[in-house]
Short mmCIF file of C-alpha atoms and ligand atoms in Angstrom, two decimals:
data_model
loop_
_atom_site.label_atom_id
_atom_site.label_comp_id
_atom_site.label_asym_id
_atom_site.label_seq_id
_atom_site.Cartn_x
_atom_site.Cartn_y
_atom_site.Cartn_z
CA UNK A 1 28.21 30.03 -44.13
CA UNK A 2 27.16 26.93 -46.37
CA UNK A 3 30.48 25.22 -45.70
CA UNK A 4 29.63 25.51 -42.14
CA UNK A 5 27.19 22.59 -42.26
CA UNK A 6 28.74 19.33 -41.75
CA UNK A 7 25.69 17.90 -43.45
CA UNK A 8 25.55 20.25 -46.13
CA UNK A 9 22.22 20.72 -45.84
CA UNK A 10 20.59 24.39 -45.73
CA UNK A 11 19.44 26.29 -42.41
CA UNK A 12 16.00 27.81 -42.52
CA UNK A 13 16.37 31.03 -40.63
CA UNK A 14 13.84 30.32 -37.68
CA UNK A 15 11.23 33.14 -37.96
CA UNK A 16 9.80 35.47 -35.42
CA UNK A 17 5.96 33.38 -35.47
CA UNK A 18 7.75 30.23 -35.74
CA UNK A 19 9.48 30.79 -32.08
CA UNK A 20 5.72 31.99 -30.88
CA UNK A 21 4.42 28.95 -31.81
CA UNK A 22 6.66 26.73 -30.16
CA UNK A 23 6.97 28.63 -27.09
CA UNK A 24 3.10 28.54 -27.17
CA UNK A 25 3.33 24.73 -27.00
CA UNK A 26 5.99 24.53 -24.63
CA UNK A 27 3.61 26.43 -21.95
CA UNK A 28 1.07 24.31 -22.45
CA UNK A 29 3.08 21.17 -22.32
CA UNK A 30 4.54 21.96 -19.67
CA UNK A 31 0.86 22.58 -17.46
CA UNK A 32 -0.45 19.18 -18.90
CA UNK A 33 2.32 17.52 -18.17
CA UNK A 34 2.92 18.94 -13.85
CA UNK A 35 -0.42 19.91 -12.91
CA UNK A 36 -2.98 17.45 -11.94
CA UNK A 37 -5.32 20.65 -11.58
CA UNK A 38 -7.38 20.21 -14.88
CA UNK A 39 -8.71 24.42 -14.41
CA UNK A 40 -5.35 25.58 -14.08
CA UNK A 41 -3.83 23.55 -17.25
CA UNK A 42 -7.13 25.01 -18.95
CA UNK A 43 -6.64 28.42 -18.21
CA UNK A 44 -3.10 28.28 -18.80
CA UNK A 45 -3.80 27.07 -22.24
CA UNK A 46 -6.40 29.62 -23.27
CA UNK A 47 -4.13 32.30 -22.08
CA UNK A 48 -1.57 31.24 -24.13
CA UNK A 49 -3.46 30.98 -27.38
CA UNK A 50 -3.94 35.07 -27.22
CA UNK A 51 -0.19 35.46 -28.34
CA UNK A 52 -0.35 33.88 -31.39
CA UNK A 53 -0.46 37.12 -32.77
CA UNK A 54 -1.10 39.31 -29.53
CA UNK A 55 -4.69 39.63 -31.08
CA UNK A 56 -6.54 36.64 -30.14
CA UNK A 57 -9.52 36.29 -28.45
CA UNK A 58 -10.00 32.17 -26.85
CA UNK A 59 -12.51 30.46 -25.92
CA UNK A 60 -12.89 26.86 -24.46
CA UNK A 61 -15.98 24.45 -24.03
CA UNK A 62 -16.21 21.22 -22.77
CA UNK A 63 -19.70 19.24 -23.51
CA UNK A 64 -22.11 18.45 -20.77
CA UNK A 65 -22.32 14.83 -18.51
CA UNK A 66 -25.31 14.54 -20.67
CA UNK A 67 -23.63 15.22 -23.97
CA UNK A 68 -26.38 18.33 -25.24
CA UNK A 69 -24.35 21.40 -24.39
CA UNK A 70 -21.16 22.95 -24.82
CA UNK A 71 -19.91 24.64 -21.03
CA UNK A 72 -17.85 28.14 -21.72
CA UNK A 73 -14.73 26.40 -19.48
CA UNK A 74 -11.91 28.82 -20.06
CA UNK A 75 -11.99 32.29 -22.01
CA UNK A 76 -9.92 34.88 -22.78
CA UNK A 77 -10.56 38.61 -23.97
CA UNK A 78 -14.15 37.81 -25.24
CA UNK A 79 -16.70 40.78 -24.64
CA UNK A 80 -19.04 40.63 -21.64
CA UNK A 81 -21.90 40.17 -24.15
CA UNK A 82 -20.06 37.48 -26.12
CA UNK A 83 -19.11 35.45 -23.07
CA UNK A 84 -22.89 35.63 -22.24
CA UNK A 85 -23.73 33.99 -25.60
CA UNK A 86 -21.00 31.56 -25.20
CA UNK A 87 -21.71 30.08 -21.79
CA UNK A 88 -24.08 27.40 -22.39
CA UNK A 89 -24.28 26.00 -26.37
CA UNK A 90 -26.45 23.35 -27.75
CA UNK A 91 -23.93 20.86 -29.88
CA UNK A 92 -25.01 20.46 -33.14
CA UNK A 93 -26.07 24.14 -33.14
CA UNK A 94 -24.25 26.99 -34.52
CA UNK A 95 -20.53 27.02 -35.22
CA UNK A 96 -18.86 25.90 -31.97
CA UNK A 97 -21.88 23.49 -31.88
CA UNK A 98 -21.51 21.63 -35.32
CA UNK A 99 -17.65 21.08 -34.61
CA UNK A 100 -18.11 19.33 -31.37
CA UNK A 101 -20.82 17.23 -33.37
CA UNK A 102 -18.98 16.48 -36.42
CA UNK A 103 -15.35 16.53 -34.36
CA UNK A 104 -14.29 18.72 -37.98
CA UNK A 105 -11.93 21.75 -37.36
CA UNK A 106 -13.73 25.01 -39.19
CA UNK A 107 -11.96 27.98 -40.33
CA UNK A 108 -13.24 31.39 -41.63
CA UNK A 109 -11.92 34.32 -42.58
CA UNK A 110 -14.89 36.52 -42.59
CA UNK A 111 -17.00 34.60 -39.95
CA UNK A 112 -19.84 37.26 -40.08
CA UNK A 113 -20.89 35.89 -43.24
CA UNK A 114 -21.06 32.17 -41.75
CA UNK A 115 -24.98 31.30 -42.39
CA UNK A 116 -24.81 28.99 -39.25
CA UNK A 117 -23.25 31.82 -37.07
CA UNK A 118 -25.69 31.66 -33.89
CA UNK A 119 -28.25 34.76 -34.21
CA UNK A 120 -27.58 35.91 -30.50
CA UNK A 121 -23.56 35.64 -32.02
CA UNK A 122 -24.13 37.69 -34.54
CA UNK A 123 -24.58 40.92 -33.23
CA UNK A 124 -21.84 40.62 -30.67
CA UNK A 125 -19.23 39.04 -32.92
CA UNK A 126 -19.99 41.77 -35.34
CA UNK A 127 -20.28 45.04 -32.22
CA UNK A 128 -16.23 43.33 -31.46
CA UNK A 129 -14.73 43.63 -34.89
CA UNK A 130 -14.28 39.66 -35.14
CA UNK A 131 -13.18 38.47 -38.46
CA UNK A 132 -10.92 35.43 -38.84
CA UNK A 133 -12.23 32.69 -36.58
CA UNK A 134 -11.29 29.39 -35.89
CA UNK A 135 -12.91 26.13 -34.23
CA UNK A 136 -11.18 22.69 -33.82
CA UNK A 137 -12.61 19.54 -31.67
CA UNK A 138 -11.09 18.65 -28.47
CA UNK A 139 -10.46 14.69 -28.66
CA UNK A 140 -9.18 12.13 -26.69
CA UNK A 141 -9.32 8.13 -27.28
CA UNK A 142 -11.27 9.04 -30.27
CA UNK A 143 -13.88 10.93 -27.79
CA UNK A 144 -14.99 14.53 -28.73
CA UNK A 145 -14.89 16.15 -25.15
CA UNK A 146 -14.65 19.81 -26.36
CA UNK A 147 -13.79 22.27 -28.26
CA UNK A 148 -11.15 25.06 -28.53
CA UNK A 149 -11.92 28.63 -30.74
CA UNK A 150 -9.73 31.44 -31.74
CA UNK A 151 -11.19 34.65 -33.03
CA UNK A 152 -8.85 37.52 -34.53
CA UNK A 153 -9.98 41.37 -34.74
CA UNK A 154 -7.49 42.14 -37.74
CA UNK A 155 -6.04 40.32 -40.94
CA UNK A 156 -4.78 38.70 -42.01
CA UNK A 157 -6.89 35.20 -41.83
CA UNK A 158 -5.68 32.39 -39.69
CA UNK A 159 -2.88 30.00 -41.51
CA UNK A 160 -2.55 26.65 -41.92
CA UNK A 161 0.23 26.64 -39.27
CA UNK A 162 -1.68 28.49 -36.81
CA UNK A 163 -4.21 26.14 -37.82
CA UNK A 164 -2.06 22.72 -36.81
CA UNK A 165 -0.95 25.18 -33.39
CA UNK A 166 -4.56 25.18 -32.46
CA UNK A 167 -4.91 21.20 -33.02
CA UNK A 168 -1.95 20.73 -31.16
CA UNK A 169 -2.82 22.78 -28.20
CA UNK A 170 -6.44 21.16 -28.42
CA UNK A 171 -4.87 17.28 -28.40
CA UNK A 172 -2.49 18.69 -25.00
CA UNK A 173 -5.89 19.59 -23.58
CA UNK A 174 -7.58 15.91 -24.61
CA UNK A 175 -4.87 14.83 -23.08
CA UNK A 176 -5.40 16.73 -19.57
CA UNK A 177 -8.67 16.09 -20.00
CA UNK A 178 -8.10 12.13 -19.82
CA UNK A 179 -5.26 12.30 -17.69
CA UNK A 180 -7.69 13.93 -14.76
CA UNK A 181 -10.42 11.31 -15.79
CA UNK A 182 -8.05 8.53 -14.98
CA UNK A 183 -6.52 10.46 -11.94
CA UNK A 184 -9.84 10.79 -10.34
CA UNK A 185 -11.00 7.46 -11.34
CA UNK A 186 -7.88 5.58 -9.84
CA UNK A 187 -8.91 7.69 -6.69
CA UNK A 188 -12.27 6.27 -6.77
CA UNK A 189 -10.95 2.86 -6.78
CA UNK A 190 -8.25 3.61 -4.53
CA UNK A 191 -10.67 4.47 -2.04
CA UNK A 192 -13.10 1.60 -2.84
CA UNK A 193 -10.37 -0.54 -1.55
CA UNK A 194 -9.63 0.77 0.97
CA UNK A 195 -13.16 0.75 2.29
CA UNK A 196 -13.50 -2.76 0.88
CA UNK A 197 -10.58 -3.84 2.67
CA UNK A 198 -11.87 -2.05 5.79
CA UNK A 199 -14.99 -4.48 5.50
CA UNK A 200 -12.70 -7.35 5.22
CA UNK A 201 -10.69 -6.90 8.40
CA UNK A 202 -14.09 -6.39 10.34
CA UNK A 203 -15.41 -9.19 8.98
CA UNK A 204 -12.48 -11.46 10.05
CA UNK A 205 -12.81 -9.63 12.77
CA UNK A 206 -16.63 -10.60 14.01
CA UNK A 207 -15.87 -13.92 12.65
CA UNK A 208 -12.86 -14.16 14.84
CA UNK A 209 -15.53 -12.79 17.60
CA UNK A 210 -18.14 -15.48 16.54
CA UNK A 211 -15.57 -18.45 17.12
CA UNK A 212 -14.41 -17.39 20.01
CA UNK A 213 -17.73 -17.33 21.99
CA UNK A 214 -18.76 -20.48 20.09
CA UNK A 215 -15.63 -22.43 20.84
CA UNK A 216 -15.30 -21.37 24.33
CA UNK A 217 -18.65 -22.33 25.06
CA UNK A 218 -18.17 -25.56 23.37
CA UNK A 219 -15.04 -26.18 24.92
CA UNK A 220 -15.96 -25.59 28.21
CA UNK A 221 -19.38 -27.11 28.45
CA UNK A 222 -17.42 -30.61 27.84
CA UNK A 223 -15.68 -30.87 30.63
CA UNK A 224 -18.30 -29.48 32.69
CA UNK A 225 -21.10 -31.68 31.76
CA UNK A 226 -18.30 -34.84 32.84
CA UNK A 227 -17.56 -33.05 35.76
CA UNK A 228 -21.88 -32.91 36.65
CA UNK A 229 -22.09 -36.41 35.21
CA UNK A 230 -19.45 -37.87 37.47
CA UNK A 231 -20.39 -35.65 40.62
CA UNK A 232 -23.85 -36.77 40.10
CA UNK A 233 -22.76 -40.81 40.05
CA UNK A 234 -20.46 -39.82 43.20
CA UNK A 235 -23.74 -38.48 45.36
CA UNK A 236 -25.26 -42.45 44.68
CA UNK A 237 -22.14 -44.37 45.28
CA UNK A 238 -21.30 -46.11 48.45
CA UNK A 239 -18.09 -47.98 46.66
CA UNK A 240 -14.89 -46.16 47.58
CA UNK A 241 -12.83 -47.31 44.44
CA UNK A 242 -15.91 -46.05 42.59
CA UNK A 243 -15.65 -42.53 43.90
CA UNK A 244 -11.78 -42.72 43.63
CA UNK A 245 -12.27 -43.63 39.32
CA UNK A 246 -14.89 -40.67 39.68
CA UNK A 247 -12.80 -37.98 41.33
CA UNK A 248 -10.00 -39.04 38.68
CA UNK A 249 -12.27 -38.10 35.53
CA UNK A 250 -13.12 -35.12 37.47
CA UNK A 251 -9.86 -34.50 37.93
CA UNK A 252 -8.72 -34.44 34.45
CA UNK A 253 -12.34 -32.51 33.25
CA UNK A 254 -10.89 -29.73 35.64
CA UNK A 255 -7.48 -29.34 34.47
CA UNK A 256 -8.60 -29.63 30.79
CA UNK A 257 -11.11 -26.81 31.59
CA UNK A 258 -8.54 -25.21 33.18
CA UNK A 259 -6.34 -25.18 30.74
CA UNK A 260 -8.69 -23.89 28.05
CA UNK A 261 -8.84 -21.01 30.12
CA UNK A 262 -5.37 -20.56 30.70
CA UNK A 263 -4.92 -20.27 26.96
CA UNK A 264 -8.06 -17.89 26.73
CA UNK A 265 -6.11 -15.48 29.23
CA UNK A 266 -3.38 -16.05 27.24
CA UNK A 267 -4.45 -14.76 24.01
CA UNK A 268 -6.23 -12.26 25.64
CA UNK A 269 -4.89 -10.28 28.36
CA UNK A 270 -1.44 -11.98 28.00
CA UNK A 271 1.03 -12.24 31.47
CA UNK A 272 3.26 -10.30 31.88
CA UNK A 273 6.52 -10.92 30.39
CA UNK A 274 9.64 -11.66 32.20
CA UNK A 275 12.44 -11.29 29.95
CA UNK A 276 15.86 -12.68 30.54
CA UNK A 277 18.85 -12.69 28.32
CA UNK A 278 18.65 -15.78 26.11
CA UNK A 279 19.87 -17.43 23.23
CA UNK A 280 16.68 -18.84 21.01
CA UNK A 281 19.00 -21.45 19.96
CA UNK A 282 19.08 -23.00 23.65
CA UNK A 283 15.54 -22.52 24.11
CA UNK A 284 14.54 -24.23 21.19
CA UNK A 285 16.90 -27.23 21.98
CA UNK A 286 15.13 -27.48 25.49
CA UNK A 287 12.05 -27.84 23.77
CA UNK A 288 12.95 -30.62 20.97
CA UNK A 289 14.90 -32.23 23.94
CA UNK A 290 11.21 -33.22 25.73
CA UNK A 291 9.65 -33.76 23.06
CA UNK A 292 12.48 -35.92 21.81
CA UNK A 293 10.06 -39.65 23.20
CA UNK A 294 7.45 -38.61 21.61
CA UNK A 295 8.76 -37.37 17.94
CA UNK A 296 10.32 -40.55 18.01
CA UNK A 297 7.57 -42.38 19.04
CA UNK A 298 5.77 -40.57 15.79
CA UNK A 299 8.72 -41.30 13.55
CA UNK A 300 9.80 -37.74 12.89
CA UNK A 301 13.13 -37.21 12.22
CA UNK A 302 14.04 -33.60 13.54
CA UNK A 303 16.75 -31.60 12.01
CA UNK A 304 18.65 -28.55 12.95
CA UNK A 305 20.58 -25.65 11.33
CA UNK A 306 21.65 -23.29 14.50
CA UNK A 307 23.54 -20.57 13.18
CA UNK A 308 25.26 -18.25 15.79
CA UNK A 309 22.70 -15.24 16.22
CA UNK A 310 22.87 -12.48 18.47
CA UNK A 311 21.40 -12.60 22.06
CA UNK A 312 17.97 -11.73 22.81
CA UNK A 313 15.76 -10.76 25.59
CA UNK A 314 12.39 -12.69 26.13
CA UNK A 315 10.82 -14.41 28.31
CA UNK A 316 11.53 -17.85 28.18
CA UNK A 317 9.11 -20.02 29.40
CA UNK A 318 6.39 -17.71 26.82
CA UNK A 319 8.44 -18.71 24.35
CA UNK A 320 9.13 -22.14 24.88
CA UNK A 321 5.52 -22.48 24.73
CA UNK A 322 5.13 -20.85 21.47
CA UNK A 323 7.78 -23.04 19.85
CA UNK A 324 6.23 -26.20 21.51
CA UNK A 325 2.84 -25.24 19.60
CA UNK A 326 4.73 -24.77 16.74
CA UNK A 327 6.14 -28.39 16.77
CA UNK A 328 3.35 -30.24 17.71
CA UNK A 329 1.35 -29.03 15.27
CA UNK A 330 3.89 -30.14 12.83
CA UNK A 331 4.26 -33.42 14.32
CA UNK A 332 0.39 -33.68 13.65
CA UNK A 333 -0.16 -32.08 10.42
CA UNK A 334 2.87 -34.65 9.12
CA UNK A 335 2.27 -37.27 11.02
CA UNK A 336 -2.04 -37.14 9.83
CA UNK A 337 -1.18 -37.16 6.32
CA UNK A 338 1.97 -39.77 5.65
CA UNK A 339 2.53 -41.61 9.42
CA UNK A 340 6.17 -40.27 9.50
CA UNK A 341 8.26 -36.63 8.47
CA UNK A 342 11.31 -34.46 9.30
CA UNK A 343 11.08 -31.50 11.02
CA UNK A 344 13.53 -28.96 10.40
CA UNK A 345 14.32 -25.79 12.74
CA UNK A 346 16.40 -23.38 11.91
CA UNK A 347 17.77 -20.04 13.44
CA UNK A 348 19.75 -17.18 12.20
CA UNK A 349 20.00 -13.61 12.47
CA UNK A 350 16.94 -12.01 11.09
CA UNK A 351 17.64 -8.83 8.77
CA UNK A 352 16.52 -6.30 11.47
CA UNK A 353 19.16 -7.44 13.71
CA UNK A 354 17.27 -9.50 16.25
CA UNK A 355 17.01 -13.77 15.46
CA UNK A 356 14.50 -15.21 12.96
CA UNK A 357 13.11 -18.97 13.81
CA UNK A 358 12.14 -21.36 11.10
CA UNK A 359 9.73 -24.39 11.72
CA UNK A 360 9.32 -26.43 8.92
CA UNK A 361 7.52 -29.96 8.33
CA UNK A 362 7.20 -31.78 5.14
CA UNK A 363 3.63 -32.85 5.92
CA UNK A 364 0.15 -31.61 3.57
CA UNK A 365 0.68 -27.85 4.41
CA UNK A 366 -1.77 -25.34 5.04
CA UNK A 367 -4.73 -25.06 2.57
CA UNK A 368 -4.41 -21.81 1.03
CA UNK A 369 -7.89 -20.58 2.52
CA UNK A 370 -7.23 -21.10 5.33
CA UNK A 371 -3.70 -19.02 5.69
CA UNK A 372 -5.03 -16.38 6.41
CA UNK A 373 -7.36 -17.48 9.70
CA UNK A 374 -5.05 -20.01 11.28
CA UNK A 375 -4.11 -17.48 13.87
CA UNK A 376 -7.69 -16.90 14.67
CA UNK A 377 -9.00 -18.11 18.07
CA UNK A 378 -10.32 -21.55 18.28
CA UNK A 379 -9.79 -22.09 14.29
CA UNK A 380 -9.13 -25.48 13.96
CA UNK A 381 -9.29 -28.19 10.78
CA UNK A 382 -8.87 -31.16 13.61
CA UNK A 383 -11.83 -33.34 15.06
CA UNK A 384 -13.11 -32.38 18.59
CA UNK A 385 -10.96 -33.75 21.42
CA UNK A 386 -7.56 -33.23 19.28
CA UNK A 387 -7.68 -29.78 18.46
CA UNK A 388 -8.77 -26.55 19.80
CA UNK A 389 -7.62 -24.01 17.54
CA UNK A 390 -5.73 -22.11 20.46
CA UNK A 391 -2.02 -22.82 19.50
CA UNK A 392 -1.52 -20.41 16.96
CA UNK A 393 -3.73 -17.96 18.35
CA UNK A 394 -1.28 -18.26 21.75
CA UNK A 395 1.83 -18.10 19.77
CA UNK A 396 0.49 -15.41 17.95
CA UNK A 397 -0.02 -13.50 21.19
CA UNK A 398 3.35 -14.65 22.52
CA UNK A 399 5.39 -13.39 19.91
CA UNK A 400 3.49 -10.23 19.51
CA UNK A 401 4.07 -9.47 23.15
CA UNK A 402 7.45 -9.55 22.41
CA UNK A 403 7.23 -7.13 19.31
CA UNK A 404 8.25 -9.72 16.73
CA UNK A 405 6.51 -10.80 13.75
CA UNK A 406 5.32 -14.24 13.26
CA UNK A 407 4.01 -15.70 9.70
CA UNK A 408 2.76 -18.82 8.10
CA UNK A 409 3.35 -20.09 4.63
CA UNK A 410 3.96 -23.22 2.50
CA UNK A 411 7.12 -24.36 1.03
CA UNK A 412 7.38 -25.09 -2.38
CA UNK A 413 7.78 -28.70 -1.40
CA UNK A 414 4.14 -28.57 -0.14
CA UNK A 415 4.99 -28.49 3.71
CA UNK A 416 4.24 -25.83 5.85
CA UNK A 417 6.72 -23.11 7.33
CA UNK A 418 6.17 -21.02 10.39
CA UNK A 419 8.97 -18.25 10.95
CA UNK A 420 9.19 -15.82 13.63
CA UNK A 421 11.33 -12.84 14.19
CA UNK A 422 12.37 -11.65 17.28
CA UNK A 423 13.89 -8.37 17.75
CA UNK A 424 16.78 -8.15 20.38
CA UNK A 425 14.36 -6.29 22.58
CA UNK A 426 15.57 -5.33 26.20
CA UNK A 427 15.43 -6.13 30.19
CA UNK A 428 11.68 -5.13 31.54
CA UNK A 429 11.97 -1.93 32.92
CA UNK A 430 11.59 -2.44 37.34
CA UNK A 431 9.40 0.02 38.90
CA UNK A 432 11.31 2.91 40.87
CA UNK A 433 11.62 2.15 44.32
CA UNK A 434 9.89 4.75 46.49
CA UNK A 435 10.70 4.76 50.62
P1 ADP E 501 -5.19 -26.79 16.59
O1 ADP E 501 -3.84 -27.39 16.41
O2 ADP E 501 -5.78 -27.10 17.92
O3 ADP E 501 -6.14 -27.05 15.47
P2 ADP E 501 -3.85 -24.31 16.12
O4 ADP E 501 -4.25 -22.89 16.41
O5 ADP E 501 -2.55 -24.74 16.67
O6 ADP E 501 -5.01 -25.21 16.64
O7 ADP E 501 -3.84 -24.56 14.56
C1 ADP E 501 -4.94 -24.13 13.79
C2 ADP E 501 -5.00 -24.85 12.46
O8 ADP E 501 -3.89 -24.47 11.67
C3 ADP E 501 -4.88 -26.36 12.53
O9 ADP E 501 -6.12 -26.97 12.83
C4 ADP E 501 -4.41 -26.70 11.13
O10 ADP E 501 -5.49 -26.71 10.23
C5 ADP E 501 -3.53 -25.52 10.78
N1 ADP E 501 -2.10 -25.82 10.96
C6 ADP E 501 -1.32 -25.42 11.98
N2 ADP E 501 -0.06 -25.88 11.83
C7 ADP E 501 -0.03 -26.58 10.67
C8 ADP E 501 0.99 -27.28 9.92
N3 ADP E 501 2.24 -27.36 10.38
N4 ADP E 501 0.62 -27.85 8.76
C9 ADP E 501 -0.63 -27.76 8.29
N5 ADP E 501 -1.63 -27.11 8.93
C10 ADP E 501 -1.34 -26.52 10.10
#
């Protein structure tokens, strides 16, 4: 009824080919838009095509890498004899041919009487009863990639609507088409990447490698060349206060060696750890407390934000030592640039429920190149004889040991800020006793 309309407007009575054509579409909608699998959205589309009327025959090409032929990708109810014909086309040539060169759509209604109908077609087209036929260009970013053909054994000829289905169906397929292209390409460089960033963790890698050979050799051969140096001076000298300044420098060439290795160990075979329940908070105090003199001494003002934070289990002394690292290289790094700073530690429950430990200085912060190696081994932007790039890399170790996380960036005052997160972790487990 008329009065039926709210709008007043009329209803067109939705007709039988009408509802063909859109469920058409809708099936080959729907495979573009789920499948990734460019054959099945292909074959799905060419099978559809055969109910516009129920007497189609389809056929789908797709040109060649080198852009000469047409490929048969996709057919449907074409002859054994017309497939043959159809598998390989030249563009340019014949009817399929001169679409995918001029990207035109081409209807016929009596397509036997085409003059550019392909000899070997002829016959075949003919021996099937072929009459209306129908060619449009398969496009996509203005690209002609294919093209997509109906053929129909009875009248009547092929509308204009069935015309604008085929175009429609043949821009779904462009679409596909470009959606795989971009699929597989973002694959490509997914994997490119990955392989490039594969490169770049060897490379660090080896270059960590490289500067930890060269620095221990360098730091080690100091000390030992003193230590031959003064031995050498002790075998000639008769004074005793001589040999006594002697076995001093000695001395101190030893424990300096010493110590280098210690740290070498360290970073690589770590001790074991003896945890203990602690609060970071007390540990951290300990550590400002002796080095109270000197940050004094340097004119760094130290501040403190201790929030209560749950308990942890670490080993103490280990992490006393990464925290002293931490500080003295602030101290330094402010201390190099302006003569004075403040030094502010914080601690507070880190998100994962363990603590998190800030270190922050006000001094130049850490060149952005260099992020990114500061943990390395033996990297070090100080002169020889005041630093030997092993503090991070032992902190680094520390921390790890215990399972925590520990990072380096700069604050958007320009300072630098070290923060480490400790889970709660747990006692070490004691080795069953056996009688
Ligand atoms: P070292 O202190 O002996 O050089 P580290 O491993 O402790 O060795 O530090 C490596 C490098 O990291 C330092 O030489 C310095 O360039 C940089 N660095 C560390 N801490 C800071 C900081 N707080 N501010 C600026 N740079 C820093």
């Amino acid at each position: 009824m008329e009065g039926d309309d709210p709008r007043g407007s009329q209803r067109h009575p939705v007709t039988a080919p009408v509802i063909r054509h859109l469920q058409i579409l809708r099936t080959v909608t729907e495979a573009v838009s789920r499948s990734l699998n460019l054959n099945e959205v292909l074959q799905k589309s060419v099978a559809a095509l055969t109910h516009v009327t129920g007497h189609e025959i389809a056929s789908l090409h797709l040109i060649s890498a080198d852009g000469q032929n047409l490929l048969l990708r996709g057919d449907r109810g074409l002859s054994d004899i017309l497939r043959e014909v159809n598998r390989s086309l030249r563009v340019g040539e014949g009817l399929i041919g001169r679409v995918a060169l001029s990207g035109r759509a081409r209807r016929l209604d009596e397509v036997t009487g085409a003059g550019d109908l392909l000899d070997a077609a002829r016959a075949a087209v003919a021996e099937d009863g072929i009459r209306g036929f129908v060619c449009v260009p398969i496009l996509a970013r203005h690209r002609i990639l294919g093209t997509l053909s109906l053929g129909r054994q009875d009248p009547p000829p092929f509308s204009d609507e069935e015309v604008a289905l085929l175009e429609c169906v043949a821009d779904q397929i462009g679409l596909a088409l470009d959606n795989a292209r971009l699929y597989s390409e973002t694959r490509r460089q997914l994997e490119d990447l990955r392989r490039s960033q594969m490169e770049v963790v060897r490379a660090e890698r080896l270059a960590a490698v490289g500067e930890l050979a060269g620095g221990v050799a360098h730091e080690i051969n100091n000390p030992l060349m003193i230590i031959l140096g003064q031995v050498h001076l002790l075998f000639q000298s008769r004074d005793s206060e001589e040999v006594l300044n002697g076995l001093k420098v000695i001395d101190g060439a030893t424990k300096r060696a010493a110590s280098i290795v210690r740290d070498l160990v360290l970073f690589a075979e770590h001790f074991p750890l003896h945890p203990s329940r602690c609060q970071v908070a007390e540990e951290l105090k300990h550590v400002l407390a002796l080095q109270r003199g000197r940050l004094e001494a340097q004119h760094v003002d130290v501040r403190t934000e201790f929030e209560a934070s749950p308990d942890i289990w670490a080993d103490v002394n280990q992490l006393q030592e990464a925290f002293l690292h931490l500080i003295q290289n602030a101290e330094q790094a402010m201390v190099g640039a302006h003569g004075h700073g403040t030094l502010t530690v914080r601690v507070k429950p880190s998100a994962g429920g363990g603590v998190r430990v800030e270190i922050a200085d006000d001094g130049p912060g850490v060149p952005a190149n260099d992020l990114a190696r500061i943990f390395n081994p033996f990297f070090t932007t100080k002169p020889p004889g005041e630093g030997r790039g092993l503090g991070l890399s032992v902190a680094y170790s520390i921390v790890a040991e215990h399972e925590g996380i520990i990072r380096a960036e700069n604050t958007e005052a320009g300072g630098a800020l070290f923060s480490i997160e400790l889970p709660v972790g747990a006692p070490a487990v004691e080795p069953s006793f056996t009688p």
